[in-house]
PDB file of C-alpha atoms and ligand atoms in Angstrom:
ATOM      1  CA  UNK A   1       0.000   0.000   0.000  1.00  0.00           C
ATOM      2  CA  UNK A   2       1.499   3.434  -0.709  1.00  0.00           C
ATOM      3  CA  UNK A   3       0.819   4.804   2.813  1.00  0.00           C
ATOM      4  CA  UNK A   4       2.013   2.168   4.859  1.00  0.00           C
ATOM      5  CA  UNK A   5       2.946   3.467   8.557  1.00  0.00           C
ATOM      6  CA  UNK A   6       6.675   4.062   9.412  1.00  0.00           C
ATOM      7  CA  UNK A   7       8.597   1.656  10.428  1.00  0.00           C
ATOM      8  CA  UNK A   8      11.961   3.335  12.456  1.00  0.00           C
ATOM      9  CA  UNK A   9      11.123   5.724  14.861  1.00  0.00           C
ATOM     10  CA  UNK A  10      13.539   8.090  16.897  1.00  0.00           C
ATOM     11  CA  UNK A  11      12.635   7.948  21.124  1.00  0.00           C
ATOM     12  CA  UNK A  12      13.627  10.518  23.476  1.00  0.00           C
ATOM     13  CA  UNK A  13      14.911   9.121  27.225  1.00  0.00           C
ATOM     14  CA  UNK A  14      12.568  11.141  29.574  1.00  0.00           C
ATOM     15  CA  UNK A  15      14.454  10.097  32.230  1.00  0.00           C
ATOM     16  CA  UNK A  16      17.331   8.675  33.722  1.00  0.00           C
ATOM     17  CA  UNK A  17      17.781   5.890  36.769  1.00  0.00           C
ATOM     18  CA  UNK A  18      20.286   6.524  39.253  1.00  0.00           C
ATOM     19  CA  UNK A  19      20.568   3.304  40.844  1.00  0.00           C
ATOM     20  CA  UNK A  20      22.751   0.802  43.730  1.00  0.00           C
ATOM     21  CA  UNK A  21      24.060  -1.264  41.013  1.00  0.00           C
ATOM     22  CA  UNK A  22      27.050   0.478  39.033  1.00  0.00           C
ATOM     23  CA  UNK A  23      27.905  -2.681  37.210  1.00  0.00           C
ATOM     24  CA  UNK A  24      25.407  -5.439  35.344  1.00  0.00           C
ATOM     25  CA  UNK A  25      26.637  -8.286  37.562  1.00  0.00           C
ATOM     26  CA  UNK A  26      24.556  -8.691  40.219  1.00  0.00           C
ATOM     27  CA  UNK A  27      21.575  -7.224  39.264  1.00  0.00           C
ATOM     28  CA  UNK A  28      18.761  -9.744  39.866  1.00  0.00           C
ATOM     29  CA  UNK A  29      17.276 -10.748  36.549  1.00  0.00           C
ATOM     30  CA  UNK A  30      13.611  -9.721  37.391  1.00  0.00           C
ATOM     31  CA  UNK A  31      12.545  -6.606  39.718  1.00  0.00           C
ATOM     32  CA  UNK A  32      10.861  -7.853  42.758  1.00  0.00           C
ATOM     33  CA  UNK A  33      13.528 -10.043  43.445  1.00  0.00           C
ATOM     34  CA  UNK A  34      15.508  -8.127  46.003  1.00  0.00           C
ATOM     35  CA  UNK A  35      13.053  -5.676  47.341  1.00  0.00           C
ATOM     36  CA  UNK A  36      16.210  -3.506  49.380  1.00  0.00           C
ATOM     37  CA  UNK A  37      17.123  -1.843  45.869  1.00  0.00           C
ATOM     38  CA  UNK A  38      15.803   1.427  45.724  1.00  0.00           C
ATOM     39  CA  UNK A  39      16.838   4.048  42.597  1.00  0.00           C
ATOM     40  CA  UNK A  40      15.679   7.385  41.744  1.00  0.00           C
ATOM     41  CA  UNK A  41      14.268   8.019  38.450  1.00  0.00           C
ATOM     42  CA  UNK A  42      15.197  11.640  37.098  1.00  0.00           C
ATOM     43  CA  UNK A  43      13.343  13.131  34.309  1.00  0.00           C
ATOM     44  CA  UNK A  44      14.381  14.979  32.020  1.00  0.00           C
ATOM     45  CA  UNK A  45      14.089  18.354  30.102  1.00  0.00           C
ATOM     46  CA  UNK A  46      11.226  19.070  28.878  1.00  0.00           C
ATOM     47  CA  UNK A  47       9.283  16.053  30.382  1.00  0.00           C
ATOM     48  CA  UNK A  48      10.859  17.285  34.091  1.00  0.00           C
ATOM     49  CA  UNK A  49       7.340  19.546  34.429  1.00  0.00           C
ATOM     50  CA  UNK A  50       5.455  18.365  37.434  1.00  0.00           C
ATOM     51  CA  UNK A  51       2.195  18.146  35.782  1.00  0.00           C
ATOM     52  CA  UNK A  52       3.572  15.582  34.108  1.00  0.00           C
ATOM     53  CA  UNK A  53       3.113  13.143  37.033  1.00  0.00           C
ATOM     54  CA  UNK A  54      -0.048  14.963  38.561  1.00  0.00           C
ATOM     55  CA  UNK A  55      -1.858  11.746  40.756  1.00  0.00           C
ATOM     56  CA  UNK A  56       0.835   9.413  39.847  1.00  0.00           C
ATOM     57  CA  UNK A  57       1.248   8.718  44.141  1.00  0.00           C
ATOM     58  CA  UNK A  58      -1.870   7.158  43.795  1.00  0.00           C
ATOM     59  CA  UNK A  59      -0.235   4.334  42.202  1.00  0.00           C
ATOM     60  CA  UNK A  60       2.049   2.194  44.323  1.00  0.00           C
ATOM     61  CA  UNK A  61       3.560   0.408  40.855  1.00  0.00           C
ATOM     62  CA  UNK A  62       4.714   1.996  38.048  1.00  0.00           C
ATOM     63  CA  UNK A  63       5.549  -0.201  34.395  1.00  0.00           C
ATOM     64  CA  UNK A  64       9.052   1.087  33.054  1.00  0.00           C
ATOM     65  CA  UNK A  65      10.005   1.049  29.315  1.00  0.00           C
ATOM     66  CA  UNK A  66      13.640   1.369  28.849  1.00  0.00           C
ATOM     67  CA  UNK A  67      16.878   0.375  26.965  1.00  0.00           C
ATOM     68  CA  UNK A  68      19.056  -1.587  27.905  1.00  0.00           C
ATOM     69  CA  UNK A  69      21.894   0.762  27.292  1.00  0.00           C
ATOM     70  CA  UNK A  70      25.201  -1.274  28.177  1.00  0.00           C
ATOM     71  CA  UNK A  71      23.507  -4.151  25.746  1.00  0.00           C
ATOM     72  CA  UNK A  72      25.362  -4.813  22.297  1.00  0.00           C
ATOM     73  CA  UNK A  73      22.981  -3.486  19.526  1.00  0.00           C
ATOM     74  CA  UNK A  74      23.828  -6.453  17.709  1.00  0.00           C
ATOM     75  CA  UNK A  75      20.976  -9.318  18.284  1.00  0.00           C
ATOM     76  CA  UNK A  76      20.413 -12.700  17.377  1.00  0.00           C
ATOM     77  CA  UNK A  77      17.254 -15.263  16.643  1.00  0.00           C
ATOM     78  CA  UNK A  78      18.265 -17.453  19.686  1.00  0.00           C
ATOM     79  CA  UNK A  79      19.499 -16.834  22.979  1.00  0.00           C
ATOM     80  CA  UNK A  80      20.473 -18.617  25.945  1.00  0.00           C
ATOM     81  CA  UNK A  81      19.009 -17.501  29.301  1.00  0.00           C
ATOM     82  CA  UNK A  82      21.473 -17.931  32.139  1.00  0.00           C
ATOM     83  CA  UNK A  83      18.284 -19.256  34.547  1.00  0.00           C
ATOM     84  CA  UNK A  84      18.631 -22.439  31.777  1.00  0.00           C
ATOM     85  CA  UNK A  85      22.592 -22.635  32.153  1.00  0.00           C
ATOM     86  CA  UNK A  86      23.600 -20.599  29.669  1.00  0.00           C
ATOM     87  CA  UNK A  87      23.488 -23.799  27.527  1.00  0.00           C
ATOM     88  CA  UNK A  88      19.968 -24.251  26.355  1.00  0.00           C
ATOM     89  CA  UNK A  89      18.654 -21.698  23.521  1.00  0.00           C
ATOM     90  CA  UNK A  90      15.420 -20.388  22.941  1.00  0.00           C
ATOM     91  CA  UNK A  91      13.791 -17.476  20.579  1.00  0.00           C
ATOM     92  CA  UNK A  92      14.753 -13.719  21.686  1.00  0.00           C
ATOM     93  CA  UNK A  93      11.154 -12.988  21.719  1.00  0.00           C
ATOM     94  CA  UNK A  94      10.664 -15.949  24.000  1.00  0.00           C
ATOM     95  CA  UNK A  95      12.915 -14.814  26.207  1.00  0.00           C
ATOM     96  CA  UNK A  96      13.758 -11.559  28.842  1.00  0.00           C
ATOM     97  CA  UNK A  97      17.093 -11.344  27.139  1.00  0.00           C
ATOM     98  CA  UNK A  98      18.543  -8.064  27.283  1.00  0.00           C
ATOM     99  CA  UNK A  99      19.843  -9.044  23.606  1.00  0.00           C
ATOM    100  CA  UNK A 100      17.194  -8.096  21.663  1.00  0.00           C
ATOM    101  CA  UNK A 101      16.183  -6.089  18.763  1.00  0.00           C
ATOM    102  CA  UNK A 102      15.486  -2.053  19.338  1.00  0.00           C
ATOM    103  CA  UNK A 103      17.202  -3.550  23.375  1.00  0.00           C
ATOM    104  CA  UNK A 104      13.875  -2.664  25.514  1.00  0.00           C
ATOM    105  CA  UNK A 105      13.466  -3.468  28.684  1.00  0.00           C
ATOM    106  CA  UNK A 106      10.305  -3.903  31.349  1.00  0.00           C
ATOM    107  CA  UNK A 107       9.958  -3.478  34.658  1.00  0.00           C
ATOM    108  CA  UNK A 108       7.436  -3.494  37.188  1.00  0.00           C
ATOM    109  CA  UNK A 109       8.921  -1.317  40.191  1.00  0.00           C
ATOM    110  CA  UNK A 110       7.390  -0.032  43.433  1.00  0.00           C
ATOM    111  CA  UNK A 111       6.846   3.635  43.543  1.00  0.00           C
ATOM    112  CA  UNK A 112       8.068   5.208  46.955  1.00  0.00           C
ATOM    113  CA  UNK A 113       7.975   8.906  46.483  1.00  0.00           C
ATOM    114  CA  UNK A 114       7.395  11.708  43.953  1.00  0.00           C
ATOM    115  CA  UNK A 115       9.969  14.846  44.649  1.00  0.00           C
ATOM    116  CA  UNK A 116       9.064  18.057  42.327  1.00  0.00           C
ATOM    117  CA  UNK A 117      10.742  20.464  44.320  1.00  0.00           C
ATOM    118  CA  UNK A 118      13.847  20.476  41.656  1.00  0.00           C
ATOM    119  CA  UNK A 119      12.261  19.108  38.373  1.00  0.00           C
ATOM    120  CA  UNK A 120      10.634  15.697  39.145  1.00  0.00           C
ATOM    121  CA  UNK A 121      12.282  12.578  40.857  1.00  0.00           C
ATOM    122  CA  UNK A 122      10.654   9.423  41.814  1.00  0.00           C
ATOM    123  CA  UNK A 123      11.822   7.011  44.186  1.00  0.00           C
ATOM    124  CA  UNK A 124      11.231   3.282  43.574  1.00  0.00           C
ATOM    125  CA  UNK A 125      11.780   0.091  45.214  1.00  0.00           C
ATOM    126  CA  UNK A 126      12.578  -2.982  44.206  1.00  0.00           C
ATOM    127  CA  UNK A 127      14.215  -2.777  40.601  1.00  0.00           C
ATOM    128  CA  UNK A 128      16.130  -4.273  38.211  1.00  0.00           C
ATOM    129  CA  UNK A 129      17.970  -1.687  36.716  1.00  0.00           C
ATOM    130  CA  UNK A 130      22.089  -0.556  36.303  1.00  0.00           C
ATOM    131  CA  UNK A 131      22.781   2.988  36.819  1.00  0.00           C
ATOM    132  CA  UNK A 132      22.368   5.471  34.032  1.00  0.00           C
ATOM    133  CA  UNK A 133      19.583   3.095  32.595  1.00  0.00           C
ATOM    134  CA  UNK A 134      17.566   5.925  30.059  1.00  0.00           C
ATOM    135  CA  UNK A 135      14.195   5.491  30.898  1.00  0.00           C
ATOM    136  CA  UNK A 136      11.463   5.535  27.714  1.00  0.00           C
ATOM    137  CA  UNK A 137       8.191   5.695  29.387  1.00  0.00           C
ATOM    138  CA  UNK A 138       6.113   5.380  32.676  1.00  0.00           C
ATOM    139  CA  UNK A 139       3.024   3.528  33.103  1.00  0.00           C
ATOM    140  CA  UNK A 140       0.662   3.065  36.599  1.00  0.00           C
ATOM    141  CA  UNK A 141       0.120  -0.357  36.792  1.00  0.00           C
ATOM    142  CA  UNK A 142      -2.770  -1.718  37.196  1.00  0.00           C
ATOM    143  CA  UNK A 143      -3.620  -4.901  38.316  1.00  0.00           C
ATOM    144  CA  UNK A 144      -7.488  -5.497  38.047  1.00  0.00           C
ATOM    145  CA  UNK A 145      -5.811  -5.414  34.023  1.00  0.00           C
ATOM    146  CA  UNK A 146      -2.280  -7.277  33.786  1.00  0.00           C
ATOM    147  CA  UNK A 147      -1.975  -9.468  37.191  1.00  0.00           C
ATOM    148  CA  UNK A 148      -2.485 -12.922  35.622  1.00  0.00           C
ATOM    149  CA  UNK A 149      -1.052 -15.328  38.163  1.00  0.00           C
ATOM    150  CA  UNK A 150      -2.438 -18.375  36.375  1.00  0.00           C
ATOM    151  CA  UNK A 151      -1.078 -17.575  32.960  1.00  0.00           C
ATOM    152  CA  UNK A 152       1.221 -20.486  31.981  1.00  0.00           C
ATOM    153  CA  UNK A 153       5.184 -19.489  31.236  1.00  0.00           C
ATOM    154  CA  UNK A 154       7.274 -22.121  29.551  1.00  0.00           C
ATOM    155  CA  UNK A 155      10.385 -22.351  30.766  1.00  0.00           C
ATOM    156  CA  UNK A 156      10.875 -19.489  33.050  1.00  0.00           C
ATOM    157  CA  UNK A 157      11.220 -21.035  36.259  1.00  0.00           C
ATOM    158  CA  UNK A 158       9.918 -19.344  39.295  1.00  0.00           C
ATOM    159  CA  UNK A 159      11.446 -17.204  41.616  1.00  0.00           C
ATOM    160  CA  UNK A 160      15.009 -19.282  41.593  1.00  0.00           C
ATOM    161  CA  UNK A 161      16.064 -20.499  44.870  1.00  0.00           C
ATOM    162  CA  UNK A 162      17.393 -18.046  47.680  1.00  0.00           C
ATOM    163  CA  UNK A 163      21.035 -19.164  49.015  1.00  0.00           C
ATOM    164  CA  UNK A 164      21.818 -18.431  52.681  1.00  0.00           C
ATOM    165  CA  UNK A 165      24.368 -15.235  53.267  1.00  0.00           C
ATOM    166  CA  UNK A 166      26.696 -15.164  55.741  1.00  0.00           C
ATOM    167  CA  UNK A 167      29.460 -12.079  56.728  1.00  0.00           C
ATOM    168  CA  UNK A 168      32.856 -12.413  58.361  1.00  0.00           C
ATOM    169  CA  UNK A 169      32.767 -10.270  61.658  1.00  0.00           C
ATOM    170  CA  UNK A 170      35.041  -7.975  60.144  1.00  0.00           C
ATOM    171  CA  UNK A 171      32.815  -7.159  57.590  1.00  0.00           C
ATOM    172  CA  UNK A 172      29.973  -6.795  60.503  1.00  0.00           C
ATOM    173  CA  UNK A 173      32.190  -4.460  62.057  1.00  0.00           C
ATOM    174  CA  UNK A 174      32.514  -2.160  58.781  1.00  0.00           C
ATOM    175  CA  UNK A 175      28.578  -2.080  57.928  1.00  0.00           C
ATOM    176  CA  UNK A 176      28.152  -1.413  61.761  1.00  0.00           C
ATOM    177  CA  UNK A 177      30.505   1.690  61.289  1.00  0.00           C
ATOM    178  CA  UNK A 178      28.630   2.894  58.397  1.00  0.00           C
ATOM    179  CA  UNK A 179      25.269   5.366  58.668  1.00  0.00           C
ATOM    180  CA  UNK A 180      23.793   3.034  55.842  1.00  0.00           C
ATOM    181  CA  UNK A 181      25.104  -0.078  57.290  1.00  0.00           C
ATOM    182  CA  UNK A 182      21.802  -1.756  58.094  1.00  0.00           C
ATOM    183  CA  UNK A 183      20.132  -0.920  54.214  1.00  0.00           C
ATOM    184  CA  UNK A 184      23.794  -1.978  52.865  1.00  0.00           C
ATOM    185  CA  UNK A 185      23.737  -5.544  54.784  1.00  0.00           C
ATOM    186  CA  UNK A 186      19.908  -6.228  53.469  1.00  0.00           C
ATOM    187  CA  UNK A 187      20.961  -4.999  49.974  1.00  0.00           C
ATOM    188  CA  UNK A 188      24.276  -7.031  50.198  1.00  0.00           C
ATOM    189  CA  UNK A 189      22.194  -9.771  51.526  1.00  0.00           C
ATOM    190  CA  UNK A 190      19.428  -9.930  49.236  1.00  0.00           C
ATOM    191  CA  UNK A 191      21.406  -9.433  46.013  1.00  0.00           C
ATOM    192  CA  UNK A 192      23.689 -12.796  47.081  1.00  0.00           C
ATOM    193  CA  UNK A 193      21.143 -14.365  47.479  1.00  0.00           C
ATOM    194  CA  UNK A 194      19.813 -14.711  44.135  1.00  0.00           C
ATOM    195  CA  UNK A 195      23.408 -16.053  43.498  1.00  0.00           C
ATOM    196  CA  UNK A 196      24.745 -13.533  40.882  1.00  0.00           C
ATOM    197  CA  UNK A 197      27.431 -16.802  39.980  1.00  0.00           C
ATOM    198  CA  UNK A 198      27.070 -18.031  36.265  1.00  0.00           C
ATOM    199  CA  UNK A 199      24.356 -20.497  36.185  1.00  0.00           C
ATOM    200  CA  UNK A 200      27.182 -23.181  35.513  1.00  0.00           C
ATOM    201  CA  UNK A 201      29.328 -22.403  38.498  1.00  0.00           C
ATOM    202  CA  UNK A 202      26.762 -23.678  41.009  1.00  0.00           C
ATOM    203  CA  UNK A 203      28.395 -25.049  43.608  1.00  0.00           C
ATOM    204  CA  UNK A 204      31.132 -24.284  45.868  1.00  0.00           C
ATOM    205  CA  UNK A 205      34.234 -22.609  44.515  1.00  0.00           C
ATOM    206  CA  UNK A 206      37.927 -21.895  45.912  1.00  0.00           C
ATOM    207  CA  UNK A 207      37.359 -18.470  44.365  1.00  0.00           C
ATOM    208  CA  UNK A 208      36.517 -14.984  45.259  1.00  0.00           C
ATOM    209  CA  UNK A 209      33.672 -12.998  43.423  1.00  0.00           C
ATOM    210  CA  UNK A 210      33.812  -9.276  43.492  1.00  0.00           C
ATOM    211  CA  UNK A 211      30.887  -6.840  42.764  1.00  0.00           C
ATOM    212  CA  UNK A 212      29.938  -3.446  43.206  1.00  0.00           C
ATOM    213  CA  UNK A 213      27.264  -2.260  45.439  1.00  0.00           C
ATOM    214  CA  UNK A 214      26.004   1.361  45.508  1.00  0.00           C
ATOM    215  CA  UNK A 215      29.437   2.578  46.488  1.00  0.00           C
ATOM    216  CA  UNK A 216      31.752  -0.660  47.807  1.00  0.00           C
ATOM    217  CA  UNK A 217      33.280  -3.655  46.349  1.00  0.00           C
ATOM    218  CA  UNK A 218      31.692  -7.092  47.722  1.00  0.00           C
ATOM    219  CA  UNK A 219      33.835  -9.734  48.199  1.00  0.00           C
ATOM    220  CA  UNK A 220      31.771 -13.025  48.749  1.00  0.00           C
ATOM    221  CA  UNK A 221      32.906 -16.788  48.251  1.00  0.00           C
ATOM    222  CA  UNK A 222      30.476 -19.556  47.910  1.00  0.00           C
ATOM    223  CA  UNK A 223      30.875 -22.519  50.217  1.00  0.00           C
ATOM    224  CA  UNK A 224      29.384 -25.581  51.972  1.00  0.00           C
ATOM    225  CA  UNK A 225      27.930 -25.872  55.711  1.00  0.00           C
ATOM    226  CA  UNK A 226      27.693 -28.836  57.786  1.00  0.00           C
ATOM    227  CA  UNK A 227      24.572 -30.245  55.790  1.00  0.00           C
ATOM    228  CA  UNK A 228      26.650 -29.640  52.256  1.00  0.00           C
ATOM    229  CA  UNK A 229      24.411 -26.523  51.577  1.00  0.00           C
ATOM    230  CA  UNK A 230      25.681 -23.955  49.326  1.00  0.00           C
ATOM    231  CA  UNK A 231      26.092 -20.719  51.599  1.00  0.00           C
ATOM    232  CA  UNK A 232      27.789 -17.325  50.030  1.00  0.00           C
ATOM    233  CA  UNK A 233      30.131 -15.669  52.894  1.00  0.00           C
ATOM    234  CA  UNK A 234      30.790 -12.200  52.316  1.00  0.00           C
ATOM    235  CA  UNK A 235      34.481 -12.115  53.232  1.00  0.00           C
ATOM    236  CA  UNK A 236      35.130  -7.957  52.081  1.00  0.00           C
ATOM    237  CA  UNK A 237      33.418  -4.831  51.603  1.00  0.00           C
TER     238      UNK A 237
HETATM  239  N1  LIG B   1      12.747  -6.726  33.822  1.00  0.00           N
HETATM  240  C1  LIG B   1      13.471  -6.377  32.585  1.00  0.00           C
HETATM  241  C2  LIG B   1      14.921  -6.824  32.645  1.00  0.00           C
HETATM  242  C3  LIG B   1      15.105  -8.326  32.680  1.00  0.00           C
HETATM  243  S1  LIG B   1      16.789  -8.800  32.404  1.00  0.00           S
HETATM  244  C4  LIG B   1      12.783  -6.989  31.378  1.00  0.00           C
HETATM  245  O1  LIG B   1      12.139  -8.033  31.562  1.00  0.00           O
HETATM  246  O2  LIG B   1      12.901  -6.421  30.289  1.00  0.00           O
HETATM  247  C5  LIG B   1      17.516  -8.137  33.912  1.00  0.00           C
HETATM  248  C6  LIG B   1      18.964  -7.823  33.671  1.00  0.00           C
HETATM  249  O3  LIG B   1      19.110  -6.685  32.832  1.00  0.00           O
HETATM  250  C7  LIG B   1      19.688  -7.438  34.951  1.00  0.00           C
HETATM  251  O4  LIG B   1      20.167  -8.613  35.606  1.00  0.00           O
HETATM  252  C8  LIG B   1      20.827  -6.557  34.465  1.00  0.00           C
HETATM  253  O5  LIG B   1      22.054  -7.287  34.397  1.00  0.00           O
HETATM  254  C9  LIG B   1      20.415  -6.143  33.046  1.00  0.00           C
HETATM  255  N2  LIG B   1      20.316  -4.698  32.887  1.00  0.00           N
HETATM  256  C10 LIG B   1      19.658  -3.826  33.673  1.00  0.00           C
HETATM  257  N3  LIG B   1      19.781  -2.561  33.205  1.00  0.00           N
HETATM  258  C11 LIG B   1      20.534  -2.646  32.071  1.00  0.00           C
HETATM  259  C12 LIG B   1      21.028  -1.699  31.122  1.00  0.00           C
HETATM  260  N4  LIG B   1      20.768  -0.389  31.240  1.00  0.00           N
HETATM  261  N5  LIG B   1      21.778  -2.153  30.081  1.00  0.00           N
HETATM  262  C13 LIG B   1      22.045  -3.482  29.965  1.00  0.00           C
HETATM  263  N6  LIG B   1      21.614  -4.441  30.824  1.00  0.00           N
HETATM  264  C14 LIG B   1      20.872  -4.022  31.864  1.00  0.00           C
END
């Protein structure tokens, strides 16, 4: 047909996420998942006028479109999830792969606050997303709509399992030194325990993983207790 619609279109970020997780390791790979991580999303010029999110704290969830930024451009037909291995491929579009054509992402966040005295900021809660992340567009969710807890899903697994975290009492001593020690321990301690390890290195290792937190380095190794359960011991912050 001679009018048919466009078919490249050019998006403007209308906001940027400053977040606890500098680097993509680590990041649990759904929101939800470690409820401790808060960001602030900061919009932008000219979508930084407060009218803009005018009853939007009547929401307590907010969708987030966004690209994944520090993802190669280049995609491919299959992927390989990491909650499969890393082995086992499936279709991009069947998949949450951050390797994907036009890179967008979705989240479902928790909205904490709204701040419009400088431009507008919104806190959320429980996110998925690396610092810097350009944000494409906010949605209120609504549930009564898109909460479908008995729609089937292939082979995304559950919530995976939750491994026990343990600290060294020198790193006790350091978080109890810090003003932010208590949030740092249950951020520390909820993003281990999604086990940010490859999907292949499962069990215990005679190595030391490092990864950044909102401003420190995590040391953590992985290692049996008495019952042969896999326990991550933060050894350094
Ligand atoms: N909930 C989103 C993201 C799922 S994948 C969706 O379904 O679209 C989650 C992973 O995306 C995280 O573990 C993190 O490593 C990665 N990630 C988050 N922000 C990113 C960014 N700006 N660029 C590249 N990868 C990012």
């Amino acid at each position: 047909k001679a009018d048919s619609p466009p078919s490249s279109f050019t998006l403007d970020a209308i906001g940027r996420i400053e977040s606890d997780y500098p680097d993509k390791f680590g990041i649990p790979r759904q929101p939800g998942l470690v409820r401790a991580s808060r960001a602030r999303l900061v919009l932008l010029p000219p979508y930084d006028d407060p009218l803009t999110v005018r009853a939007l704290e009547d929401f307590s969830h907010l969708w987030l479109t966004f690209v994944f930024h520090r993802s190669p451009t280049r995609w491919t037909p299959l992927v390989r999830p990491p909650r499969l291995g890393g082995n086992a491929k499936v279709g991009v579009f069947a998949s949450r792969s951050t390797h994907r054509p036009n890179r967008l992402g979705l989240s479902l966040v928790e909205l904490t606050g709204i701040d419009t005295s400088k431009g507008v900021r919104l806190g959320l809660r429980g996110h998925d997303l690396l610092d810097g992340t350009p944000v494409l567009d906010i949605k209120p969710y609504l549930p009564w709509a898109e909460s479908l807890p008995e729609a089937r899903t292939g082979f995304a697994p559950e919530a995976p399992p939750q491994r026990p975290v343990v600290f060294t009492s020198e790193v006790e001593a350091m978080l109890a030194a810090r003003s932010d020690g208590d949030s740092l321990r249950e951020l520390i301690t909820q993003v281990l325990a999604q086990d940010p390890r490859p999907a292949y290195r499962n069990g215990v290792e005679d190595r030391r993983y490092g990864l950044r937190l909102r401003d420190v380095d995590v040391r953590f190794r992985a290692e049996a207790d008495a019952s042969g359960e896999i326990i991550l011991r933060v050894v350094e912050v």
